[in-house]
PDB file of C-alpha atoms in Angstrom:
ATOM      1  CA  MET U  31       0.000   0.000   0.000  1.00 62.00           C
ATOM      2  CA  VAL U  32       3.012   2.274   0.346  1.00 62.00           C
ATOM      3  CA  LEU U  33       3.454   2.040  -3.424  1.00 67.00           C
ATOM      4  CA  ALA U  34      -0.169   3.078  -3.898  1.00 65.00           C
ATOM      5  CA  GLN U  35       0.292   6.025  -1.548  1.00 70.00           C
ATOM      6  CA  LEU U  36       3.313   7.061  -3.607  1.00 75.00           C
ATOM      7  CA  GLY U  37       1.169   6.966  -6.729  1.00 74.00           C
ATOM      8  CA  ASP U  38       2.484   3.712  -8.217  1.00 71.00           C
ATOM      9  CA  CYS U  39      -0.822   1.851  -8.274  1.00 67.00           C
ATOM     10  CA  THR U  40       0.312  -0.575 -10.981  1.00 77.00           C
ATOM     11  CA  SER U  41       3.200  -1.868  -8.869  1.00 77.00           C
ATOM     12  CA  ALA U  42       0.994  -1.883  -5.784  1.00 76.00           C
ATOM     13  CA  GLN U  43      -1.542  -4.049  -7.596  1.00 70.00           C
ATOM     14  CA  ASP U  44       1.220  -6.401  -8.805  1.00 74.00           C
ATOM     15  CA  HIS U  45       2.515  -6.811  -5.251  1.00 71.00           C
ATOM     16  CA  LEU U  46      -0.968  -7.414  -3.859  1.00 77.00           C
ATOM     17  CA  HIS U  47      -1.555 -10.141  -6.459  1.00 71.00           C
ATOM     18  CA  HIS U  48       1.781 -11.675  -5.467  1.00 74.00           C
ATOM     19  CA  VAL U  49       0.725 -11.711  -1.806  1.00 74.00           C
ATOM     20  CA  LEU U  50      -2.539 -13.431  -2.777  1.00 72.00           C
ATOM     21  CA  GLU U  51      -0.527 -16.151  -4.535  1.00 74.00           C
ATOM     22  CA  ILE U  52       1.732 -16.615  -1.492  1.00 76.00           C
ATOM     23  CA  HIS U  53      -1.068 -16.663   1.068  1.00 64.00           C
ATOM     24  CA  GLY U  54      -3.576 -19.089  -0.361  1.00 59.00           C
ATOM     25  CA  LEU U  55      -6.714 -20.016   1.454  1.00 56.00           C
ATOM     26  CA  ASP U  56      -4.747 -21.049   4.566  1.00 63.00           C
ATOM     27  CA  ARG U  57      -4.512 -17.459   5.885  1.00 82.00           C
ATOM     28  CA  ARG U  58      -8.012 -16.123   5.475  1.00 84.00           C
ATOM     29  CA  ARG U  59      -7.583 -12.939   7.508  1.00 88.00           C
ATOM     30  CA  THR U  60      -4.456 -11.929   5.595  1.00 88.00           C
ATOM     31  CA  ARG U  61      -6.100 -12.798   2.297  1.00 88.00           C
ATOM     32  CA  ALA U  62      -9.195 -10.775   3.232  1.00 92.00           C
ATOM     33  CA  ILE U  63      -7.166  -7.679   4.107  1.00 92.00           C
ATOM     34  CA  VAL U  64      -5.164  -7.948   0.875  1.00 90.00           C
ATOM     35  CA  LEU U  65      -8.381  -8.213  -1.149  1.00 94.00           C
ATOM     36  CA  ALA U  66      -9.745  -5.104   0.588  1.00 95.00           C
ATOM     37  CA  ASP U  67      -6.516  -3.255  -0.244  1.00 93.00           C
ATOM     38  CA  LEU U  68      -6.688  -4.474  -3.834  1.00 94.00           C
ATOM     39  CA  GLY U  69     -10.177  -3.008  -4.144  1.00 96.00           C
ATOM     40  CA  THR U  70      -8.891   0.331  -2.885  1.00 94.00           C
ATOM     41  CA  VAL U  71      -5.985   0.331  -5.350  1.00 93.00           C
ATOM     42  CA  ARG U  72      -8.274  -0.552  -8.242  1.00 93.00           C
ATOM     43  CA  LEU U  73     -10.617   2.269  -7.282  1.00 95.00           C
ATOM     44  CA  ARG U  74      -7.674   4.691  -7.291  1.00 91.00           C
ATOM     45  CA  GLN U  75      -7.026   3.534 -10.857  1.00 92.00           C
ATOM     46  CA  ASP U  76     -10.651   4.362 -11.730  1.00 93.00           C
ATOM     47  CA  ASP U  77     -11.382   0.639 -12.187  1.00 96.00           C
ATOM     48  CA  VAL U  78     -14.725   0.635 -10.377  1.00 97.00           C
ATOM     49  CA  ASP U  79     -15.727  -2.822 -11.641  1.00 97.00           C
ATOM     50  CA  GLY U  80     -12.375  -4.252 -10.539  1.00 95.00           C
ATOM     51  CA  ALA U  81     -12.756  -2.614  -7.130  1.00 97.00           C
ATOM     52  CA  LEU U  82     -16.245  -4.038  -6.672  1.00 98.00           C
ATOM     53  CA  THR U  83     -15.029  -7.496  -7.682  1.00 96.00           C
ATOM     54  CA  ALA U  84     -12.129  -7.361  -5.215  1.00 96.00           C
ATOM     55  CA  TRP U  85     -14.411  -6.101  -2.449  1.00 97.00           C
ATOM     56  CA  ASN U  86     -16.946  -8.866  -3.126  1.00 97.00           C
ATOM     57  CA  ASP U  87     -14.097 -11.378  -2.835  1.00 94.00           C
ATOM     58  CA  PHE U  88     -13.004  -9.615   0.369  1.00 96.00           C
ATOM     59  CA  LEU U  89     -16.454 -10.022   1.894  1.00 96.00           C
ATOM     60  CA  ASP U  90     -16.569 -13.690   0.870  1.00 95.00           C
ATOM     61  CA  CYS U  91     -13.210 -14.279   2.515  1.00 91.00           C
ATOM     62  CA  ALA U  92     -13.921 -12.155   5.614  1.00 93.00           C
ATOM     63  CA  ASP U  93     -17.175 -13.917   6.447  1.00 90.00           C
ATOM     64  CA  GLY U  94     -16.906 -15.327   9.954  1.00 89.00           C
ATOM     65  CA  ILE U  95     -13.567 -13.686  10.781  1.00 90.00           C
ATOM     66  CA  ARG U  96     -13.484 -11.640  13.989  1.00 89.00           C
ATOM     67  CA  SER U  97     -10.730  -9.062  13.579  1.00 91.00           C
ATOM     68  CA  ILE U  98     -10.243  -5.366  14.194  1.00 94.00           C
ATOM     69  CA  LYS U  99      -8.311  -5.118  10.917  1.00 92.00           C
ATOM     70  CA  VAL U 100     -11.165  -6.710   8.994  1.00 94.00           C
ATOM     71  CA  GLN U 101     -13.677  -4.384  10.675  1.00 95.00           C
ATOM     72  CA  ASP U 102     -11.482  -1.387   9.796  1.00 96.00           C
ATOM     73  CA  ALA U 103     -11.269  -2.578   6.187  1.00 96.00           C
ATOM     74  CA  VAL U 104     -15.062  -2.967   6.039  1.00 97.00           C
ATOM     75  CA  HIS U 105     -15.523   0.533   7.460  1.00 97.00           C
ATOM     76  CA  ASP U 106     -13.067   2.006   4.938  1.00 96.00           C
ATOM     77  CA  MET U 107     -14.692   0.142   2.051  1.00 97.00           C
ATOM     78  CA  ARG U 108     -18.175   1.318   3.051  1.00 97.00           C
ATOM     79  CA  ALA U 109     -16.992   4.927   3.185  1.00 96.00           C
ATOM     80  CA  ARG U 110     -15.676   4.565  -0.361  1.00 96.00           C
ATOM     81  CA  LEU U 111     -18.864   2.813  -1.485  1.00 96.00           C
ATOM     82  CA  TYR U 112     -20.936   5.730  -0.238  1.00 94.00           C
ATOM     83  CA  ARG U 113     -19.323   7.917  -2.893  1.00 93.00           C
ATOM     84  CA  LEU U 114     -20.232   5.276  -5.514  1.00 95.00           C
ATOM     85  CA  ARG U 115     -23.819   4.750  -4.375  1.00 91.00           C
ATOM     86  CA  ASP U 116     -25.242   5.407  -7.868  1.00 94.00           C
ATOM     87  CA  VAL U 117     -23.167   2.596  -9.432  1.00 96.00           C
ATOM     88  CA  PRO U 118     -25.057  -0.669 -10.065  1.00 95.00           C
ATOM     89  CA  GLY U 119     -24.153  -3.350  -7.529  1.00 94.00           C
ATOM     90  CA  VAL U 120     -22.862  -0.956  -4.871  1.00 97.00           C
ATOM     91  CA  GLU U 121     -26.015  -1.069  -2.754  1.00 96.00           C
ATOM     92  CA  GLU U 122     -25.922  -4.873  -2.587  1.00 96.00           C
ATOM     93  CA  LEU U 123     -22.232  -4.828  -1.682  1.00 96.00           C
ATOM     94  CA  ASP U 124     -22.844  -2.251   1.035  1.00 97.00           C
ATOM     95  CA  GLU U 125     -25.665  -4.358   2.487  1.00 95.00           C
ATOM     96  CA  ARG U 126     -23.390  -7.397   2.617  1.00 94.00           C
ATOM     97  CA  ALA U 127     -20.691  -5.322   4.299  1.00 95.00           C
ATOM     98  CA  SER U 128     -23.056  -3.904   6.915  1.00 93.00           C
ATOM     99  CA  VAL U 129     -23.368  -7.363   8.465  1.00 89.00           C
ATOM    100  CA  LEU U 130     -19.616  -7.488   9.125  1.00 85.00           C
ATOM    101  CA  GLU U 131     -19.298  -4.018  10.618  1.00 75.00           C
TER     102      GLU U 131
END
């Protein structure tokens, strides 16, 4: 995420994909957080569909996980979704996320 903050979203996305390959399904909390970050990076690249896909995957992965980091990621995602509320699919995603917050 440091790369994304420095404006290098392409490299940030590459690194996040690499982390997803390293941490398969055996580390669900880590995978969930990485998927949330990936959604944020994609949104910064104006890839709204990609962001929504990553955030849907995040919610799938985060289901049942009790973690402050996951709750923070859900809160951050919902704040970003609020700005996208007119985009198809955002309302459903926000409803799914509200259960985890």
